[in-house]
Amino acid sequence: MVINSVTNPKRILVVDDDTSVLSVWTRFLTSEGFDVVTAATGEEAIQILKDQTFAVMFTDINMPGISGKDLLKYVKQKHSATCVNMITGLVTIEGAVECMQLGACDYLSKPCEKKELTAMAFRCLRHYDQELESRRLKETVFRLEEVDKLKAQFVSNVSHELRTPLFAIAAALEILLQDMYESLSDPMKQLCDVMRNNIERLRRLIENILNFSRLENGTLHIKPRELDLSNLIKETTAGLAPLFARREIDFVFETNPSPFTTRFTADPEQIQHVLINLLGNAIKFTPEKGKVGIKLEDQGNDIRICVWDTGPGIDQHDQKRIFDRFYQVDGSSTRETGGTGIGLSIVKAVVEMHGGNAWVESELGKGSQFYISLPKQPIQKEGETP
């Protein structure tokens, strides 16, 4: 898409084989500040249009040689933003209407008053400016969409490339420590635990980036099957045990009513990612020797999961945007703990893909409670068979 611009946007081309019309209309338009160029034939107009661009053009329909209709077609091919108006006699109004169907902005019958002519010229000038602005916006949107696609592809490719060496590092470390971990001194064990914890942190970060990339390009799909949520929570928290231990945080798991069946249908891998994100945030923002917990509630057709902590809490203003992508709470704790700002947006998207809801309740100084509500049976999508 190419946008033609002009030095003086008030330039008008008037084409008519009647020289008296050219003379009168030139006088009318120049008195209102327009820069007027005239042509007595369609051929002459085309020569002018090869080198110049006009915001507005008035052309007679019936001219010898290249007609106004043919000239209109040429302009719409070469200068599509130009606002073309047809000049017609009363007996050729039908022809003017046909030209409007081909892209003309309006038509004007001869003879006409100065007020009518200049009003149309100013109206067409506004239309031209709006058309140019619309095209600029479309070009900007197109470029941003292309950049966004490239960015998403780059992020996805880099994340996949990081997976392989990270897996190799983790595997090599475990092989090295398999027979010698217990014989290491306590300081050496602490260093090994630091390596393990940071490998796991990188793995979770890469998974988040990949999931986010899949969400952005529409390739993240849930694969529901029956699972036991209670067992999934125990498995997830066991994997996060080193993080709890390092900050001396107590973990509490409760159900209401107790006990109740926690078997339901969902995508276990994606629900586990949701739990890891919520628990990871709770651990990250809870002070040492604090508490983090999960509470399951039977809501009839739904299961409600609450991940709570005894952290600093979240301001009401931040709660409104906490699930927005790339949004991070502005504060010293956030700067210290870091983060990408995509974890909670993934949580919300995955929960909604399951037909559920996600929200937060928090009060400054009193911790936070992140809730997700999931239907016990997945939403059946169109075309799927039960």
CSV table of C-alpha atoms in Angstrom, one decimal:
chain,number,residue,atom,x,y,z
A,1,MET,CA,0.0,0.0,0.0
A,2,VAL,CA,1.5,3.3,-1.1
A,3,ILE,CA,0.1,6.6,0.2
A,4,ASN,CA,0.7,9.6,-2.1
A,5,SER,CA,1.1,13.0,-0.5
A,6,VAL,CA,1.0,16.5,-1.9
A,7,THR,CA,2.8,19.6,-0.9
A,8,ASN,CA,-0.4,21.6,-0.9
A,9,PRO,CA,-3.3,19.4,0.1
A,10,LYS,CA,-5.8,22.0,-1.3
A,11,ARG,CA,-4.8,21.2,-4.9
A,12,ILE,CA,-7.8,20.5,-7.2
A,13,LEU,CA,-7.8,19.3,-10.8
A,14,VAL,CA,-10.7,20.4,-12.9
A,15,VAL,CA,-11.3,18.6,-16.3
A,16,ASP,CA,-13.8,19.9,-18.8
A,17,ASP,CA,-13.8,20.5,-22.5
A,18,ASP,CA,-15.8,23.7,-21.9
A,19,THR,CA,-13.3,26.4,-21.4
A,20,SER,CA,-15.9,28.8,-19.8
A,21,VAL,CA,-16.5,26.2,-17.1
A,22,LEU,CA,-12.8,25.9,-16.5
A,23,SER,CA,-12.5,29.7,-16.2
A,24,VAL,CA,-15.5,30.2,-13.9
A,25,TRP,CA,-14.8,27.2,-11.6
A,26,THR,CA,-11.1,28.2,-11.3
A,27,ARG,CA,-12.2,31.7,-10.1
A,28,PHE,CA,-14.7,30.2,-7.6
A,29,LEU,CA,-12.2,27.8,-6.1
A,30,THR,CA,-9.1,30.0,-6.0
A,31,SER,CA,-11.1,32.6,-4.1
A,32,GLU,CA,-11.5,30.0,-1.4
A,33,GLY,CA,-7.7,29.3,-1.2
A,34,PHE,CA,-7.6,26.2,-3.5
A,35,ASP,CA,-4.7,25.7,-5.9
A,36,VAL,CA,-6.5,24.8,-9.2
A,37,VAL,CA,-5.0,23.0,-12.2
A,38,THR,CA,-7.2,22.6,-15.3
A,39,ALA,CA,-7.3,20.3,-18.3
A,40,ALA,CA,-9.5,20.5,-21.4
A,41,THR,CA,-9.3,16.8,-22.3
A,42,GLY,CA,-9.0,13.4,-20.6
A,43,GLU,CA,-5.7,12.9,-22.4
A,44,GLU,CA,-4.3,16.1,-21.0
A,45,ALA,CA,-5.5,15.2,-17.5
A,46,ILE,CA,-3.7,11.8,-17.6
A,47,GLN,CA,-0.5,13.5,-18.6
A,48,ILE,CA,-0.8,15.9,-15.6
A,49,LEU,CA,-1.7,13.0,-13.2
A,50,LYS,CA,1.4,11.1,-14.2
A,51,ASP,CA,3.5,13.7,-12.4
A,52,GLN,CA,1.1,15.2,-9.9
A,53,THR,CA,-1.2,14.2,-7.1
A,54,PHE,CA,-4.5,15.9,-6.2
A,55,ALA,CA,-6.7,15.8,-3.2
A,56,VAL,CA,-9.9,16.5,-5.3
A,57,MET,CA,-10.7,16.2,-8.9
A,58,PHE,CA,-13.8,17.4,-10.8
A,59,THR,CA,-14.3,15.9,-14.3
A,60,ASP,CA,-16.9,16.2,-16.9
A,61,ILE,CA,-18.5,12.9,-17.9
A,62,ASN,CA,-19.0,13.5,-21.6
A,63,MET,CA,-15.8,14.6,-23.3
A,64,PRO,CA,-14.3,13.6,-26.7
A,65,GLY,CA,-11.6,11.0,-26.6
A,66,ILE,CA,-11.0,9.8,-23.0
A,67,SER,CA,-14.3,10.2,-21.2
A,68,GLY,CA,-14.9,11.2,-17.6
A,69,LYS,CA,-15.8,7.6,-16.8
A,70,ASP,CA,-12.5,6.3,-18.3
A,71,LEU,CA,-10.6,9.0,-16.5
A,72,LEU,CA,-12.3,8.0,-13.2
A,73,LYS,CA,-11.0,4.4,-13.7
A,74,TYR,CA,-7.5,5.6,-14.3
A,75,VAL,CA,-7.5,7.8,-11.2
A,76,LYS,CA,-8.8,5.0,-9.0
A,77,GLN,CA,-6.0,2.8,-10.2
A,78,LYS,CA,-3.2,5.3,-9.9
A,79,HIS,CA,-4.3,7.7,-7.2
A,80,SER,CA,-7.0,5.8,-5.3
A,81,ALA,CA,-7.2,8.3,-2.4
A,82,THR,CA,-8.2,11.2,-4.7
A,83,CYS,CA,-11.8,12.2,-4.3
A,84,VAL,CA,-13.3,12.3,-7.8
A,85,ASN,CA,-16.5,14.2,-8.5
A,86,MET,CA,-18.4,14.0,-11.8
A,87,ILE,CA,-19.6,17.1,-13.7
A,88,THR,CA,-22.8,16.4,-15.5
A,89,GLY,CA,-25.7,18.0,-17.3
A,90,LEU,CA,-29.2,17.1,-16.2
A,91,VAL,CA,-29.6,14.6,-19.1
A,92,THR,CA,-26.7,12.5,-18.0
A,93,ILE,CA,-27.5,12.1,-14.2
A,94,GLU,CA,-27.8,8.3,-14.8
A,95,GLY,CA,-24.3,8.2,-16.1
A,96,ALA,CA,-23.1,10.1,-13.0
A,97,VAL,CA,-24.8,7.5,-10.7
A,98,GLU,CA,-23.0,4.8,-12.7
A,99,CYS,CA,-19.7,6.6,-12.1
A,100,MET,CA,-20.4,6.7,-8.3
A,101,GLN,CA,-20.8,3.0,-8.4
A,102,LEU,CA,-17.3,2.9,-9.9
A,103,GLY,CA,-15.8,4.9,-7.0
A,104,ALA,CA,-16.7,8.5,-7.6
A,105,CYS,CA,-17.4,10.5,-4.5
A,106,ASP,CA,-20.3,12.7,-5.8
A,107,TYR,CA,-21.6,14.5,-8.8
A,108,LEU,CA,-22.4,18.1,-9.6
A,109,SER,CA,-24.8,19.3,-12.3
A,110,LYS,CA,-24.0,22.2,-14.6
A,111,PRO,CA,-24.5,25.1,-14.1
A,112,CYS,CA,-23.9,25.4,-10.3
A,113,GLU,CA,-23.5,28.1,-7.8
A,114,LYS,CA,-20.2,29.0,-6.2
A,115,LYS,CA,-21.5,28.0,-2.7
A,116,GLU,CA,-22.5,24.5,-3.9
A,117,LEU,CA,-19.1,24.0,-5.7
A,118,THR,CA,-16.9,25.1,-2.9
A,119,ALA,CA,-18.9,23.3,-0.2
A,120,MET,CA,-18.4,20.0,-2.2
A,121,ALA,CA,-14.7,20.8,-2.6
A,122,PHE,CA,-14.2,21.3,1.2
A,123,ARG,CA,-16.2,18.2,1.9
A,124,CYS,CA,-14.1,16.2,-0.4
A,125,LEU,CA,-10.9,17.6,1.1
A,126,ARG,CA,-12.0,16.3,4.5
A,127,HIS,CA,-12.8,13.0,3.0
A,128,TYR,CA,-9.3,12.9,1.4
A,129,ASP,CA,-7.6,13.7,4.7
A,130,GLN,CA,-9.6,11.0,6.5
A,131,GLU,CA,-8.7,8.5,3.8
A,132,LEU,CA,-5.0,9.2,4.1
A,133,GLU,CA,-5.2,9.0,7.9
A,134,SER,CA,-7.1,5.7,7.6
A,135,ARG,CA,-4.5,4.3,5.3
A,136,ARG,CA,-1.6,5.4,7.6
A,137,LEU,CA,-3.3,3.7,10.5
A,138,LYS,CA,-3.8,0.5,8.5
A,139,GLU,CA,-0.2,0.5,7.5
A,140,THR,CA,0.9,1.0,11.1
A,141,VAL,CA,-1.4,-1.8,12.3
A,142,PHE,CA,-0.1,-4.1,9.5
A,143,ARG,CA,3.6,-3.3,10.4
A,144,LEU,CA,2.9,-3.9,14.1
A,145,GLU,CA,1.1,-7.2,13.4
A,146,GLU,CA,4.1,-8.3,11.3
A,147,VAL,CA,6.5,-7.3,14.1
A,148,ASP,CA,4.4,-9.1,16.6
A,149,LYS,CA,4.3,-12.3,14.5
A,150,LEU,CA,8.1,-12.2,14.1
A,151,LYS,CA,8.5,-11.5,17.9
A,152,ALA,CA,6.3,-14.4,18.8
A,153,GLN,CA,8.1,-16.8,16.4
A,154,PHE,CA,11.5,-15.6,17.7
A,155,VAL,CA,10.5,-16.1,21.3
A,156,SER,CA,9.1,-19.6,20.5
A,157,ASN,CA,12.2,-20.6,18.6
A,158,VAL,CA,14.6,-19.4,21.3
A,159,SER,CA,12.5,-21.1,24.0
A,160,HIS,CA,12.7,-24.4,22.1
A,161,GLU,CA,16.4,-24.0,21.6
A,162,LEU,CA,17.0,-23.3,25.3
A,163,ARG,CA,15.1,-26.5,26.3
A,164,THR,CA,17.7,-28.9,24.9
A,165,PRO,CA,20.9,-27.5,26.6
A,166,LEU,CA,18.9,-27.0,29.8
A,167,PHE,CA,17.8,-30.7,29.8
A,168,ALA,CA,21.4,-31.8,29.1
A,169,ILE,CA,22.7,-29.7,32.0
A,170,ALA,CA,20.0,-31.0,34.4
A,171,ALA,CA,20.7,-34.6,33.3
A,172,ALA,CA,24.5,-34.2,33.6
A,173,LEU,CA,24.2,-32.7,37.1
A,174,GLU,CA,21.9,-35.6,38.3
A,175,ILE,CA,24.4,-38.2,36.9
A,176,LEU,CA,27.3,-36.5,38.7
A,177,LEU,CA,25.4,-36.3,42.0
A,178,GLN,CA,23.8,-39.8,41.8
A,179,ASP,CA,26.6,-41.5,43.8
A,180,MET,CA,28.4,-38.6,45.4
A,181,TYR,CA,25.7,-36.3,46.8
A,182,GLU,CA,25.7,-37.8,50.3
A,183,SER,CA,29.5,-37.7,50.5
A,184,LEU,CA,29.6,-33.9,49.8
A,185,SER,CA,30.1,-31.4,52.6
A,186,ASP,CA,27.1,-29.3,53.6
A,187,PRO,CA,28.4,-26.2,51.8
A,188,MET,CA,28.8,-28.3,48.6
A,189,LYS,CA,25.3,-29.7,49.0
A,190,GLN,CA,23.9,-26.2,49.3
A,191,LEU,CA,25.7,-25.2,46.0
A,192,CYS,CA,24.2,-28.3,44.3
A,193,ASP,CA,20.8,-27.4,45.6
A,194,VAL,CA,21.2,-23.9,44.2
A,195,MET,CA,22.0,-25.3,40.8
A,196,ARG,CA,19.0,-27.7,40.9
A,197,ASN,CA,16.6,-24.9,42.0
A,198,ASN,CA,17.8,-22.5,39.3
A,199,ILE,CA,17.6,-25.2,36.6
A,200,GLU,CA,14.0,-25.8,37.7
A,201,ARG,CA,13.3,-22.1,37.7
A,202,LEU,CA,14.6,-21.8,34.2
A,203,ARG,CA,12.5,-24.8,33.1
A,204,ARG,CA,9.4,-23.2,34.5
A,205,LEU,CA,10.2,-19.9,32.8
A,206,ILE,CA,10.7,-21.6,29.4
A,207,GLU,CA,7.4,-23.5,29.8
A,208,ASN,CA,5.7,-20.2,30.6
A,209,ILE,CA,7.2,-18.5,27.5
A,210,LEU,CA,6.2,-21.4,25.3
A,211,ASN,CA,2.7,-21.5,26.7
A,212,PHE,CA,2.4,-17.7,26.2
A,213,SER,CA,3.6,-18.0,22.6
A,214,ARG,CA,1.1,-20.7,22.0
A,215,LEU,CA,-1.7,-18.6,23.4
A,216,GLU,CA,-0.7,-15.7,21.3
A,217,ASN,CA,-0.8,-17.7,18.0
A,218,GLY,CA,-3.8,-19.8,19.0
A,219,THR,CA,-2.0,-23.1,19.1
A,220,LEU,CA,-2.5,-23.9,22.8
A,221,HIS,CA,-5.2,-26.5,23.2
A,222,ILE,CA,-6.5,-28.3,26.3
A,223,LYS,CA,-6.6,-32.1,26.3
A,224,PRO,CA,-9.1,-33.0,29.1
A,225,ARG,CA,-9.1,-36.3,30.8
A,226,GLU,CA,-10.2,-37.6,34.2
A,227,LEU,CA,-7.8,-36.7,37.0
A,228,ASP,CA,-7.6,-36.5,40.8
A,229,LEU,CA,-7.0,-32.9,41.7
A,230,SER,CA,-5.8,-33.7,45.2
A,231,ASN,CA,-3.1,-36.0,43.9
A,232,LEU,CA,-2.1,-33.4,41.3
A,233,ILE,CA,-1.7,-30.8,44.0
A,234,LYS,CA,0.4,-33.1,46.1
A,235,GLU,CA,2.6,-33.9,43.1
A,236,THR,CA,3.0,-30.2,42.3
A,237,THR,CA,3.8,-29.1,45.8
A,238,ALA,CA,6.4,-32.0,46.1
A,239,GLY,CA,8.2,-30.6,43.1
A,240,LEU,CA,8.2,-27.1,44.7
A,241,ALA,CA,9.4,-28.4,48.1
A,242,PRO,CA,12.9,-27.0,47.8
A,243,LEU,CA,11.4,-23.5,47.3
A,244,PHE,CA,9.3,-23.9,50.4
A,245,ALA,CA,12.2,-25.2,52.4
A,246,ARG,CA,14.6,-22.5,51.2
A,247,ARG,CA,12.3,-19.7,52.5
A,248,GLU,CA,11.1,-21.8,55.5
A,249,ILE,CA,7.5,-21.4,54.4
A,250,ASP,CA,4.8,-23.7,55.8
A,251,PHE,CA,2.4,-25.2,53.3
A,252,VAL,CA,-1.2,-25.9,54.3
A,253,PHE,CA,-3.6,-28.1,52.2
A,254,GLU,CA,-7.3,-28.3,53.1
A,255,THR,CA,-10.6,-29.3,51.5
A,256,ASN,CA,-14.1,-28.2,52.3
A,257,PRO,CA,-16.1,-30.3,53.0
A,258,SER,CA,-13.5,-32.8,54.2
A,259,PRO,CA,-13.2,-35.2,52.6
A,260,PHE,CA,-14.9,-34.9,49.2
A,261,THR,CA,-14.0,-36.5,45.8
A,262,THR,CA,-11.6,-34.4,43.9
A,263,ARG,CA,-11.8,-36.3,40.7
A,264,PHE,CA,-12.9,-34.3,37.7
A,265,THR,CA,-12.1,-33.8,34.0
A,266,ALA,CA,-9.5,-31.3,32.9
A,267,ASP,CA,-6.1,-31.1,31.2
A,268,PRO,CA,-3.7,-32.2,33.9
A,269,GLU,CA,-0.6,-30.7,32.3
A,270,GLN,CA,-2.2,-27.2,31.9
A,271,ILE,CA,-3.8,-27.3,35.4
A,272,GLN,CA,-0.5,-28.2,36.9
A,273,HIS,CA,1.1,-25.2,35.1
A,274,VAL,CA,-1.7,-23.0,36.6
A,275,LEU,CA,-0.9,-24.4,40.1
A,276,ILE,CA,2.9,-23.9,39.6
A,277,ASN,CA,2.3,-20.3,38.5
A,278,LEU,CA,0.0,-19.5,41.5
A,279,LEU,CA,2.2,-21.3,44.0
A,280,GLY,CA,5.4,-19.9,42.6
A,281,ASN,CA,4.0,-16.3,43.0
A,282,ALA,CA,2.8,-17.1,46.5
A,283,ILE,CA,6.2,-18.4,47.5
A,284,LYS,CA,8.0,-15.5,45.8
A,285,PHE,CA,6.0,-12.8,47.6
A,286,THR,CA,5.6,-14.4,51.0
A,287,PRO,CA,8.3,-13.5,53.6
A,288,GLU,CA,10.5,-16.1,55.1
A,289,LYS,CA,8.7,-18.3,57.7
A,290,GLY,CA,5.4,-17.3,56.3
A,291,LYS,CA,2.5,-19.5,55.1
A,292,VAL,CA,1.2,-20.6,51.7
A,293,GLY,CA,-1.8,-22.8,51.3
A,294,ILE,CA,-4.3,-24.4,48.9
A,295,LYS,CA,-8.0,-24.8,49.8
A,296,LEU,CA,-10.3,-26.9,47.7
A,297,GLU,CA,-14.1,-26.4,47.9
A,298,ASP,CA,-16.9,-28.4,46.3
A,299,GLN,CA,-19.2,-26.0,44.6
A,300,GLY,CA,-21.6,-28.6,43.2
A,301,ASN,CA,-21.0,-28.4,39.5
A,302,ASP,CA,-17.6,-26.7,40.0
A,303,ILE,CA,-14.5,-27.1,42.1
A,304,ARG,CA,-13.0,-24.0,43.5
A,305,ILE,CA,-9.3,-23.7,44.2
A,306,CYS,CA,-7.9,-21.0,46.5
A,307,VAL,CA,-4.2,-20.4,46.6
A,308,TRP,CA,-3.5,-18.1,49.6
A,309,ASP,CA,-0.4,-16.6,51.2
A,310,THR,CA,0.6,-14.4,54.1
A,311,GLY,CA,2.5,-11.9,51.8
A,312,PRO,CA,2.2,-8.1,51.6
A,313,GLY,CA,-1.1,-8.1,49.7
A,314,ILE,CA,-2.1,-6.3,46.5
A,315,ASP,CA,-3.4,-2.8,46.2
A,316,GLN,CA,-7.0,-2.5,44.8
A,317,HIS,CA,-5.7,-0.6,41.8
A,318,ASP,CA,-3.3,-3.4,40.9
A,319,GLN,CA,-5.9,-6.1,41.4
A,320,LYS,CA,-7.9,-4.8,38.4
A,321,ARG,CA,-5.0,-5.5,36.1
A,322,ILE,CA,-3.1,-8.3,37.8
A,323,PHE,CA,-4.1,-10.8,35.1
A,324,ASP,CA,-3.2,-8.6,32.2
A,325,ARG,CA,-0.2,-9.8,30.1
A,326,PHE,CA,3.1,-8.2,31.0
A,327,TYR,CA,1.5,-6.3,34.0
A,328,GLN,CA,3.6,-6.3,37.2
A,329,VAL,CA,2.8,-4.8,40.5
A,330,ASP,CA,5.0,-1.7,41.0
A,331,GLY,CA,6.9,-2.2,44.2
A,332,SER,CA,10.2,-3.0,45.8
A,333,SER,CA,9.3,-6.7,46.3
A,334,THR,CA,8.5,-7.0,42.6
A,335,ARG,CA,11.8,-5.5,41.6
A,336,GLU,CA,13.6,-7.8,44.0
A,337,THR,CA,11.9,-11.0,42.9
A,338,GLY,CA,11.7,-10.3,39.2
A,339,GLY,CA,9.4,-12.0,36.8
A,340,THR,CA,8.1,-11.7,33.2
A,341,GLY,CA,4.5,-10.6,33.9
A,342,ILE,CA,3.0,-13.4,31.8
A,343,GLY,CA,2.4,-16.1,34.5
A,344,LEU,CA,-1.0,-14.8,35.7
A,345,SER,CA,-2.2,-14.0,32.2
A,346,ILE,CA,-1.5,-17.7,31.3
A,347,VAL,CA,-3.4,-18.8,34.4
A,348,LYS,CA,-6.5,-16.8,33.4
A,349,ALA,CA,-6.4,-17.9,29.8
A,350,VAL,CA,-6.0,-21.6,30.6
A,351,VAL,CA,-8.8,-21.5,33.3
A,352,GLU,CA,-11.1,-19.8,30.8
A,353,MET,CA,-10.3,-22.4,28.1
A,354,HIS,CA,-11.6,-24.9,30.6
A,355,GLY,CA,-14.8,-22.9,31.0
A,356,GLY,CA,-13.8,-21.5,34.4
A,357,ASN,CA,-13.0,-18.2,36.1
A,358,ALA,CA,-10.0,-16.7,37.8
A,359,TRP,CA,-9.9,-13.8,40.2
A,360,VAL,CA,-8.1,-12.3,43.2
A,361,GLU,CA,-9.0,-11.0,46.6
A,362,SER,CA,-6.4,-9.2,48.6
A,363,GLU,CA,-5.9,-6.5,51.2
A,364,LEU,CA,-2.6,-4.7,51.9
A,365,GLY,CA,-0.8,-6.2,54.8
A,366,LYS,CA,-3.1,-9.2,55.0
A,367,GLY,CA,-2.0,-11.5,52.2
A,368,SER,CA,-3.7,-12.5,49.0
A,369,GLN,CA,-6.1,-15.2,47.8
A,370,PHE,CA,-6.1,-16.3,44.2
A,371,TYR,CA,-9.2,-18.2,43.2
A,372,ILE,CA,-9.9,-20.4,40.2
A,373,SER,CA,-13.3,-22.1,39.6
A,374,LEU,CA,-13.3,-25.1,37.2
A,375,PRO,CA,-16.3,-27.1,36.0
A,376,LYS,CA,-16.2,-30.7,36.9
A,377,GLN,CA,-17.1,-31.6,33.3
A,378,PRO,CA,-15.3,-29.8,30.4
A,379,ILE,CA,-17.3,-27.6,28.0
A,380,GLN,CA,-18.1,-29.7,24.9
A,381,LYS,CA,-16.9,-27.7,21.8
A,382,GLU,CA,-18.8,-27.7,18.6
A,383,GLY,CA,-18.0,-30.7,16.5
A,384,GLU,CA,-16.7,-32.8,19.4
A,385,THR,CA,-18.4,-36.1,20.4
A,386,PRO,CA,-18.9,-36.9,24.1
